[in-house]
């Protein structure tokens, strides 16, 4: 197989950025899911923060992102966020430092999928901009050097993990990493990478009326592969090499109503495309650990000592280990 497309999503659940190549690191592609939005609930008992994901806040798909990578002239880099009104309506862009200075930012506790961490409140200027578009109070947060624990059992056991120590330099991942042997995550859901197959996407698109195709970016992939011989064969992929990088594909990815969202309107989809989750539930509920969710794609972690390798579109991808049976999703609090 070959790499067809690569994506990062600097702000969780907003539109992603297509890449032609990227360094690869234990935490994921540099700058992937380092920012996130939370809805603010002010209650009698205090302030509560609700994580924002496109499945619940469908207008998030109307925000596009782009970046300028850090360099000697601009060591902070730039993140551009543009809100597109539907039907070719007005557009408005805000510029954010890709690597913000955090010393004067307020720190708050956040939780994502039962894996808590701390994040930095980016401040009134950015919060007001996002709140204006959503129509309620929003805070825009930056992960900084904080990390979430990966909660899949077995990720930190024994001798194999000793070689998973990060040797990445600041030029590859300017956020710093630390010397912790536990597998850690950014604001990515359950793994640093999501790998999907275009062969299986054809099966998904075939469920739509003639002339319609499923938008693969609705599945939020990092690595898209083409050339798989069979539909859904990725369910059994255990390990893979892409260029000089090696990945462990440990779990399936269960899908939610985010794949029903109409990316043109920012609202729940209508017609056949708005029922894609139900269509896939007919035959893709194949993981007993996520028995209510149809499966599309595999969560992946970087193999030992592969920090700093570069992968790019066109690279050969080889499955180096196949599992005899499907894996069982077992993230505490999420698995069934």
mmCIF file of C-alpha atoms in Angstrom:
data_model
loop_
_atom_site.group_PDB
_atom_site.id
_atom_site.type_symbol
_atom_site.label_atom_id
_atom_site.label_comp_id
_atom_site.label_asym_id
_atom_site.label_seq_id
_atom_site.Cartn_x
_atom_site.Cartn_y
_atom_site.Cartn_z
ATOM 1 C CA UNK A 1 0.000 0.000 0.000
ATOM 2 C CA UNK A 2 0.972 3.643 -0.146
ATOM 3 C CA UNK A 3 0.264 6.760 1.880
ATOM 4 C CA UNK A 4 -2.463 8.687 0.103
ATOM 5 C CA UNK A 5 -2.985 11.624 2.499
ATOM 6 C CA UNK A 6 -1.717 12.948 5.829
ATOM 7 C CA UNK A 7 -3.625 15.239 8.189
ATOM 8 C CA UNK A 8 -3.202 17.147 11.416
ATOM 9 C CA UNK A 9 -5.905 18.917 13.440
ATOM 10 C CA UNK A 10 -4.235 21.669 15.489
ATOM 11 C CA UNK A 11 -7.541 22.452 17.251
ATOM 12 C CA UNK A 12 -9.543 19.397 18.194
ATOM 13 C CA UNK A 13 -12.740 18.962 16.116
ATOM 14 C CA UNK A 14 -12.078 21.909 13.805
ATOM 15 C CA UNK A 15 -11.086 21.342 10.182
ATOM 16 C CA UNK A 16 -7.736 19.697 9.605
ATOM 17 C CA UNK A 17 -4.706 20.532 7.499
ATOM 18 C CA UNK A 18 -3.460 18.278 4.711
ATOM 19 C CA UNK A 19 0.295 17.673 4.740
ATOM 20 C CA UNK A 20 2.640 16.339 2.092
ATOM 21 C CA UNK A 21 5.162 15.152 4.700
ATOM 22 C CA UNK A 22 5.751 15.302 8.423
ATOM 23 C CA UNK A 23 8.147 14.250 11.113
ATOM 24 C CA UNK A 24 6.607 11.620 13.319
ATOM 25 C CA UNK A 25 6.854 11.488 17.102
ATOM 26 C CA UNK A 26 5.648 9.479 20.035
ATOM 27 C CA UNK A 27 3.005 12.119 20.790
ATOM 28 C CA UNK A 28 1.811 12.199 17.171
ATOM 29 C CA UNK A 29 2.514 14.559 14.318
ATOM 30 C CA UNK A 30 3.890 17.905 15.560
ATOM 31 C CA UNK A 31 1.099 20.386 16.412
ATOM 32 C CA UNK A 32 -1.688 17.817 16.094
ATOM 33 C CA UNK A 33 -4.499 18.476 18.596
ATOM 34 C CA UNK A 34 -2.586 20.840 20.844
ATOM 35 C CA UNK A 35 -5.553 23.205 21.268
ATOM 36 C CA UNK A 36 -9.155 22.575 22.280
ATOM 37 C CA UNK A 37 -12.428 24.387 22.924
ATOM 38 C CA UNK A 38 -14.587 24.049 26.027
ATOM 39 C CA UNK A 39 -18.101 25.334 26.648
ATOM 40 C CA UNK A 40 -18.378 27.227 29.939
ATOM 41 C CA UNK A 41 -21.298 26.459 32.266
ATOM 42 C CA UNK A 42 -21.656 28.882 35.172
ATOM 43 C CA UNK A 43 -23.700 27.172 37.866
ATOM 44 C CA UNK A 44 -24.567 27.781 41.507
ATOM 45 C CA UNK A 45 -21.930 25.237 42.513
ATOM 46 C CA UNK A 46 -19.230 26.866 40.386
ATOM 47 C CA UNK A 47 -17.892 26.770 36.828
ATOM 48 C CA UNK A 48 -18.077 23.596 34.782
ATOM 49 C CA UNK A 49 -16.256 23.027 31.477
ATOM 50 C CA UNK A 50 -17.806 20.832 28.784
ATOM 51 C CA UNK A 51 -15.511 19.458 26.084
ATOM 52 C CA UNK A 52 -16.533 20.514 22.592
ATOM 53 C CA UNK A 53 -16.524 17.948 19.813
ATOM 54 C CA UNK A 54 -18.157 18.193 16.405
ATOM 55 C CA UNK A 55 -20.607 15.391 17.177
ATOM 56 C CA UNK A 56 -22.328 17.667 19.718
ATOM 57 C CA UNK A 57 -21.350 21.111 18.426
ATOM 58 C CA UNK A 58 -21.786 20.669 14.699
ATOM 59 C CA UNK A 59 -20.794 24.243 13.825
ATOM 60 C CA UNK A 60 -17.192 23.389 14.660
ATOM 61 C CA UNK A 61 -16.766 22.104 11.098
ATOM 62 C CA UNK A 62 -17.163 25.673 9.789
ATOM 63 C CA UNK A 63 -13.763 26.628 11.233
ATOM 64 C CA UNK A 64 -10.768 26.048 8.956
ATOM 65 C CA UNK A 65 -7.163 26.025 10.152
ATOM 66 C CA UNK A 66 -3.762 26.667 8.631
ATOM 67 C CA UNK A 67 -0.284 27.034 10.087
ATOM 68 C CA UNK A 68 3.063 28.667 9.523
ATOM 69 C CA UNK A 69 5.710 26.506 11.137
ATOM 70 C CA UNK A 70 8.191 28.076 13.565
ATOM 71 C CA UNK A 71 11.534 29.165 12.177
ATOM 72 C CA UNK A 72 14.443 31.365 13.228
ATOM 73 C CA UNK A 73 12.555 34.557 12.396
ATOM 74 C CA UNK A 74 9.356 33.468 14.115
ATOM 75 C CA UNK A 75 10.078 30.847 16.813
ATOM 76 C CA UNK A 76 6.432 30.832 17.908
ATOM 77 C CA UNK A 77 4.944 30.084 14.501
ATOM 78 C CA UNK A 78 1.365 30.994 13.597
ATOM 79 C CA UNK A 79 -1.980 29.244 13.625
ATOM 80 C CA UNK A 80 -4.716 30.793 11.487
ATOM 81 C CA UNK A 81 -8.356 30.017 12.244
ATOM 82 C CA UNK A 82 -10.984 31.106 9.731
ATOM 83 C CA UNK A 83 -14.728 30.893 10.261
ATOM 84 C CA UNK A 84 -16.603 30.268 7.007
ATOM 85 C CA UNK A 85 -20.258 31.254 6.997
ATOM 86 C CA UNK A 86 -22.301 28.706 4.981
ATOM 87 C CA UNK A 87 -23.304 29.367 1.373
ATOM 88 C CA UNK A 88 -20.200 31.405 0.582
ATOM 89 C CA UNK A 89 -20.969 33.841 3.360
ATOM 90 C CA UNK A 90 -18.455 36.140 5.074
ATOM 91 C CA UNK A 91 -15.195 34.812 6.421
ATOM 92 C CA UNK A 92 -13.242 36.036 9.408
ATOM 93 C CA UNK A 93 -9.756 34.957 10.490
ATOM 94 C CA UNK A 94 -7.962 35.145 13.799
ATOM 95 C CA UNK A 95 -4.221 34.584 14.256
ATOM 96 C CA UNK A 96 -2.934 32.542 17.191
ATOM 97 C CA UNK A 97 0.686 31.818 18.171
ATOM 98 C CA UNK A 98 1.351 28.195 17.357
ATOM 99 C CA UNK A 99 3.573 27.926 20.437
ATOM 100 C CA UNK A 100 2.105 30.438 22.898
ATOM 101 C CA UNK A 101 4.011 31.909 25.815
ATOM 102 C CA UNK A 102 2.272 30.363 28.819
ATOM 103 C CA UNK A 103 3.863 32.080 31.833
ATOM 104 C CA UNK A 104 1.032 34.579 32.253
ATOM 105 C CA UNK A 105 -1.849 32.330 31.244
ATOM 106 C CA UNK A 106 -4.329 30.900 33.734
ATOM 107 C CA UNK A 107 -4.121 27.157 34.278
ATOM 108 C CA UNK A 108 -7.262 25.054 34.500
ATOM 109 C CA UNK A 109 -8.074 21.390 35.011
ATOM 110 C CA UNK A 110 -9.664 19.642 32.033
ATOM 111 C CA UNK A 111 -10.748 16.079 31.374
ATOM 112 C CA UNK A 112 -11.023 14.178 28.123
ATOM 113 C CA UNK A 113 -12.283 10.592 28.107
ATOM 114 C CA UNK A 114 -11.479 10.102 31.805
ATOM 115 C CA UNK A 115 -7.863 11.115 31.236
ATOM 116 C CA UNK A 116 -7.417 14.466 33.019
ATOM 117 C CA UNK A 117 -4.697 17.030 32.514
ATOM 118 C CA UNK A 118 -4.127 20.752 32.840
ATOM 119 C CA UNK A 119 -4.310 23.314 30.070
ATOM 120 C CA UNK A 120 -3.743 27.038 29.595
ATOM 121 C CA UNK A 121 -6.627 29.438 29.056
ATOM 122 C CA UNK A 122 -5.569 31.453 25.997
ATOM 123 C CA UNK A 123 -7.361 34.542 27.273
ATOM 124 C CA UNK A 124 -10.197 36.962 26.664
ATOM 125 C CA UNK A 125 -9.243 37.973 23.115
ATOM 126 C CA UNK A 126 -9.496 34.436 21.737
ATOM 127 C CA UNK A 127 -12.339 33.340 23.984
ATOM 128 C CA UNK A 128 -14.541 36.229 22.845
ATOM 129 C CA UNK A 129 -13.827 35.481 19.187
ATOM 130 C CA UNK A 130 -14.936 31.864 19.434
ATOM 131 C CA UNK A 131 -17.842 32.701 21.748
ATOM 132 C CA UNK A 132 -19.177 35.162 19.185
ATOM 133 C CA UNK A 133 -19.577 32.439 16.574
ATOM 134 C CA UNK A 134 -21.035 29.804 18.861
ATOM 135 C CA UNK A 135 -23.420 32.115 20.693
ATOM 136 C CA UNK A 136 -22.367 30.961 24.167
ATOM 137 C CA UNK A 137 -19.323 31.316 26.393
ATOM 138 C CA UNK A 138 -16.324 29.346 25.152
ATOM 139 C CA UNK A 139 -12.757 29.079 26.361
ATOM 140 C CA UNK A 140 -9.881 28.299 24.047
ATOM 141 C CA UNK A 141 -7.166 26.228 25.718
ATOM 142 C CA UNK A 142 -3.613 25.192 24.893
ATOM 143 C CA UNK A 143 -2.067 21.952 26.118
ATOM 144 C CA UNK A 144 1.480 23.266 26.449
ATOM 145 C CA UNK A 145 3.857 20.706 27.958
ATOM 146 C CA UNK A 146 1.035 18.946 29.781
ATOM 147 C CA UNK A 147 0.001 15.446 28.760
ATOM 148 C CA UNK A 148 -2.847 12.974 29.218
ATOM 149 C CA UNK A 149 -2.312 9.370 30.207
ATOM 150 C CA UNK A 150 -3.136 6.736 27.613
ATOM 151 C CA UNK A 151 -5.454 4.421 29.526
ATOM 152 C CA UNK A 152 -5.382 1.286 27.390
ATOM 153 C CA UNK A 153 -4.126 -1.569 29.617
ATOM 154 C CA UNK A 154 -0.694 -2.917 28.758
ATOM 155 C CA UNK A 155 0.832 0.205 27.230
ATOM 156 C CA UNK A 156 3.419 0.655 29.964
ATOM 157 C CA UNK A 157 4.202 -2.904 30.937
ATOM 158 C CA UNK A 158 7.645 -4.349 31.236
ATOM 159 C CA UNK A 159 10.745 -4.276 29.138
ATOM 160 C CA UNK A 160 9.355 -3.231 25.767
ATOM 161 C CA UNK A 161 8.419 0.166 27.119
ATOM 162 C CA UNK A 162 11.972 1.025 28.144
ATOM 163 C CA UNK A 163 12.857 1.608 24.516
ATOM 164 C CA UNK A 164 9.848 3.896 24.040
ATOM 165 C CA UNK A 165 11.684 6.720 25.824
ATOM 166 C CA UNK A 166 11.504 9.875 23.748
ATOM 167 C CA UNK A 167 14.664 11.266 22.237
ATOM 168 C CA UNK A 168 12.886 13.930 20.264
ATOM 169 C CA UNK A 169 14.517 17.352 20.062
ATOM 170 C CA UNK A 170 12.973 20.775 20.328
ATOM 171 C CA UNK A 171 13.224 21.238 16.573
ATOM 172 C CA UNK A 172 10.905 18.271 16.081
ATOM 173 C CA UNK A 173 8.463 18.872 18.918
ATOM 174 C CA UNK A 174 8.925 22.307 20.480
ATOM 175 C CA UNK A 175 6.491 21.556 23.297
ATOM 176 C CA UNK A 176 8.969 19.373 25.195
ATOM 177 C CA UNK A 177 8.301 15.831 26.248
ATOM 178 C CA UNK A 178 9.927 14.759 29.504
ATOM 179 C CA UNK A 179 11.291 11.372 30.488
ATOM 180 C CA UNK A 180 8.197 9.450 31.452
ATOM 181 C CA UNK A 181 7.923 5.833 30.360
ATOM 182 C CA UNK A 182 4.125 5.943 30.316
ATOM 183 C CA UNK A 183 2.467 6.455 26.970
ATOM 184 C CA UNK A 184 1.029 9.970 26.873
ATOM 185 C CA UNK A 185 -1.411 11.797 24.626
ATOM 186 C CA UNK A 186 -2.247 15.287 23.445
ATOM 187 C CA UNK A 187 -5.948 16.119 22.971
ATOM 188 C CA UNK A 188 -6.216 13.195 20.533
ATOM 189 C CA UNK A 189 -8.925 10.848 21.771
ATOM 190 C CA UNK A 190 -7.219 7.532 22.512
ATOM 191 C CA UNK A 191 -3.991 7.320 20.510
ATOM 192 C CA UNK A 192 -1.492 9.604 18.751
ATOM 193 C CA UNK A 193 -2.480 8.358 15.269
ATOM 194 C CA UNK A 194 -5.564 7.157 13.437
ATOM 195 C CA UNK A 195 -4.926 5.047 10.330
ATOM 196 C CA UNK A 196 -7.677 4.429 7.759
ATOM 197 C CA UNK A 197 -8.028 2.675 4.405
ATOM 198 C CA UNK A 198 -9.445 4.136 1.193
ATOM 199 C CA UNK A 199 -10.476 0.636 0.138
ATOM 200 C CA UNK A 200 -12.848 0.514 3.108
ATOM 201 C CA UNK A 201 -13.970 4.073 2.376
ATOM 202 C CA UNK A 202 -15.299 2.836 -0.967
ATOM 203 C CA UNK A 203 -17.526 0.456 0.953
ATOM 204 C CA UNK A 204 -18.819 3.399 2.990
ATOM 205 C CA UNK A 205 -19.440 5.556 -0.087
ATOM 206 C CA UNK A 206 -21.303 2.699 -1.787
ATOM 207 C CA UNK A 207 -23.984 3.096 0.875
ATOM 208 C CA UNK A 208 -24.813 6.566 -0.467
ATOM 209 C CA UNK A 209 -26.839 7.398 -3.589
ATOM 210 C CA UNK A 210 -25.027 7.345 -6.940
ATOM 211 C CA UNK A 211 -22.739 10.301 -7.357
ATOM 212 C CA UNK A 212 -22.209 10.878 -3.630
ATOM 213 C CA UNK A 213 -18.991 10.040 -1.816
ATOM 214 C CA UNK A 214 -18.196 9.984 1.876
ATOM 215 C CA UNK A 215 -15.829 12.740 2.988
ATOM 216 C CA UNK A 216 -12.969 10.834 4.578
ATOM 217 C CA UNK A 217 -11.980 13.795 6.748
ATOM 218 C CA UNK A 218 -15.179 13.278 8.770
ATOM 219 C CA UNK A 219 -13.395 10.274 10.260
ATOM 220 C CA UNK A 220 -10.557 12.572 11.467
ATOM 221 C CA UNK A 221 -7.696 10.384 10.162
ATOM 222 C CA UNK A 222 -4.009 11.194 10.447
ATOM 223 C CA UNK A 223 -2.789 8.635 7.909
ATOM 224 C CA UNK A 224 -4.851 7.538 4.892
ATOM 225 C CA UNK A 225 -3.639 4.487 2.965
ATOM 226 C CA UNK A 226 -4.587 3.349 -0.523
ATOM 227 C CA UNK A 227 -4.056 -0.016 -2.125
ATOM 228 C CA UNK A 228 -5.424 -2.406 0.496
ATOM 229 C CA UNK A 229 -6.565 -5.580 -1.240
ATOM 230 C CA UNK A 230 -9.725 -6.103 0.786
ATOM 231 C CA UNK A 231 -12.321 -3.962 2.504
ATOM 232 C CA UNK A 232 -11.986 -3.926 6.290
ATOM 233 C CA UNK A 233 -8.742 -5.882 6.341
ATOM 234 C CA UNK A 234 -7.338 -3.150 8.609
ATOM 235 C CA UNK A 235 -9.428 -4.598 11.457
ATOM 236 C CA UNK A 236 -6.693 -7.238 11.751
ATOM 237 C CA UNK A 237 -3.577 -5.101 11.240
ATOM 238 C CA UNK A 238 -1.253 -5.376 14.220
ATOM 239 C CA UNK A 239 1.951 -3.652 13.127
ATOM 240 C CA UNK A 240 2.942 -1.590 10.117
ATOM 241 C CA UNK A 241 5.937 0.144 8.594
ATOM 242 C CA UNK A 242 5.513 3.405 6.694
ATOM 243 C CA UNK A 243 8.738 4.577 5.121
ATOM 244 C CA UNK A 244 11.263 4.261 7.945
ATOM 245 C CA UNK A 245 8.676 4.547 10.728
ATOM 246 C CA UNK A 246 7.027 1.615 12.480
ATOM 247 C CA UNK A 247 3.623 1.674 14.140
ATOM 248 C CA UNK A 248 1.723 -0.600 16.495
ATOM 249 C CA UNK A 249 -1.974 -0.672 15.587
ATOM 250 C CA UNK A 250 -3.536 -1.592 18.901
ATOM 251 C CA UNK A 251 -7.257 -0.827 18.804
ATOM 252 C CA UNK A 252 -10.221 -0.153 16.544
ATOM 253 C CA UNK A 253 -11.838 3.269 16.409
ATOM 254 C CA UNK A 254 -15.562 3.338 17.165
ATOM 255 C CA UNK A 255 -17.486 6.029 15.333
ATOM 256 C CA UNK A 256 -20.095 8.486 16.601
ATOM 257 C CA UNK A 257 -22.646 10.884 15.119
ATOM 258 C CA UNK A 258 -19.873 13.231 13.943
ATOM 259 C CA UNK A 259 -19.869 11.345 10.617
ATOM 260 C CA UNK A 260 -23.463 12.484 10.042
ATOM 261 C CA UNK A 261 -22.613 16.203 10.154
ATOM 262 C CA UNK A 262 -23.052 18.266 6.990
ATOM 263 C CA UNK A 263 -19.715 20.053 6.621
ATOM 264 C CA UNK A 264 -21.215 22.593 4.212
ATOM 265 C CA UNK A 265 -23.896 23.873 6.580
ATOM 266 C CA UNK A 266 -22.407 23.070 9.987
ATOM 267 C CA UNK A 267 -25.605 21.269 10.949
ATOM 268 C CA UNK A 268 -26.707 17.638 11.284
ATOM 269 C CA UNK A 269 -26.856 16.126 7.830
ATOM 270 C CA UNK A 270 -30.083 15.520 5.966
ATOM 271 C CA UNK A 271 -30.876 12.810 3.466
ATOM 272 C CA UNK A 272 -28.838 9.638 3.146
ATOM 273 C CA UNK A 273 -25.529 11.214 4.190
ATOM 274 C CA UNK A 274 -27.111 12.272 7.463
ATOM 275 C CA UNK A 275 -27.757 8.639 8.390
ATOM 276 C CA UNK A 276 -24.272 7.252 7.807
ATOM 277 C CA UNK A 277 -23.820 6.187 11.425
ATOM 278 C CA UNK A 278 -26.996 4.089 11.233
ATOM 279 C CA UNK A 279 -25.912 2.622 7.890
ATOM 280 C CA UNK A 280 -22.591 1.472 9.324
ATOM 281 C CA UNK A 281 -24.210 0.072 12.452
ATOM 282 C CA UNK A 282 -25.897 -2.599 10.338
ATOM 283 C CA UNK A 283 -22.677 -4.551 9.774
ATOM 284 C CA UNK A 284 -19.725 -2.705 11.330
ATOM 285 C CA UNK A 285 -20.425 -3.210 15.028
ATOM 286 C CA UNK A 286 -17.597 -5.738 15.096
ATOM 287 C CA UNK A 287 -15.733 -4.829 18.300
ATOM 288 C CA UNK A 288 -17.250 -6.283 21.502
ATOM 289 C CA UNK A 289 -15.476 -3.580 23.499
ATOM 290 C CA UNK A 290 -17.409 -0.907 21.571
ATOM 291 C CA UNK A 291 -20.494 -2.926 20.767
ATOM 292 C CA UNK A 292 -22.768 0.048 20.083
ATOM 293 C CA UNK A 293 -20.336 1.792 17.719
ATOM 294 C CA UNK A 294 -19.473 0.924 14.125
ATOM 295 C CA UNK A 295 -15.751 0.582 13.477
ATOM 296 C CA UNK A 296 -13.729 2.533 10.928
ATOM 297 C CA UNK A 297 -9.945 2.802 11.252
ATOM 298 C CA UNK A 298 -7.250 1.745 13.707
ATOM 299 C CA UNK A 299 -5.650 3.628 16.580
ATOM 300 C CA UNK A 300 -1.848 3.496 16.393
ATOM 301 C CA UNK A 301 1.203 4.227 18.551
ATOM 302 C CA UNK A 302 4.734 4.816 17.368
ATOM 303 C CA UNK A 303 7.007 1.793 17.578
ATOM 304 C CA UNK A 304 10.171 1.922 19.756
ATOM 305 C CA UNK A 305 12.986 4.307 18.800
ATOM 306 C CA UNK A 306 11.180 5.821 15.804
ATOM 307 C CA UNK A 307 10.944 9.436 16.984
ATOM 308 C CA UNK A 308 12.084 11.890 14.353
ATOM 309 C CA UNK A 309 11.480 9.742 11.289
ATOM 310 C CA UNK A 310 9.766 11.458 8.367
ATOM 311 C CA UNK A 311 6.819 10.040 6.472
ATOM 312 C CA UNK A 312 5.298 11.539 3.375
ATOM 313 C CA UNK A 313 2.572 11.056 0.818
ATOM 314 C CA UNK A 314 3.612 8.281 -1.562
ATOM 315 C CA UNK A 315 5.585 6.315 1.025
ATOM 316 C CA UNK A 316 5.177 2.568 0.921
ATOM 317 C CA UNK A 317 3.136 1.094 3.780
ATOM 318 C CA UNK A 318 3.623 -2.566 4.695
ATOM 319 C CA UNK A 319 1.656 -4.591 7.225
ATOM 320 C CA UNK A 320 4.320 -6.442 9.198
ATOM 321 C CA UNK A 321 1.984 -8.220 11.625
ATOM 322 C CA UNK A 322 -1.600 -9.391 11.268
ATOM 323 C CA UNK A 323 -3.743 -10.439 14.192
ATOM 324 C CA UNK A 324 -5.636 -13.727 14.030
ATOM 325 C CA UNK A 325 -8.660 -12.059 15.650
ATOM 326 C CA UNK A 326 -9.977 -8.541 16.017
ATOM 327 C CA UNK A 327 -8.705 -6.665 19.043
ATOM 328 C CA UNK A 328 -11.113 -5.616 21.786
ATOM 329 C CA UNK A 329 -11.408 -1.929 22.655
ATOM 330 C CA UNK A 330 -10.738 -1.611 26.391
ATOM 331 C CA UNK A 331 -10.326 2.046 27.364
ATOM 332 C CA UNK A 332 -11.618 2.319 30.963
ATOM 333 C CA UNK A 333 -14.912 4.182 31.114
ATOM 334 C CA UNK A 334 -15.459 4.046 27.353
ATOM 335 C CA UNK A 335 -15.446 0.339 26.571
ATOM 336 C CA UNK A 336 -18.578 -1.798 26.851
#
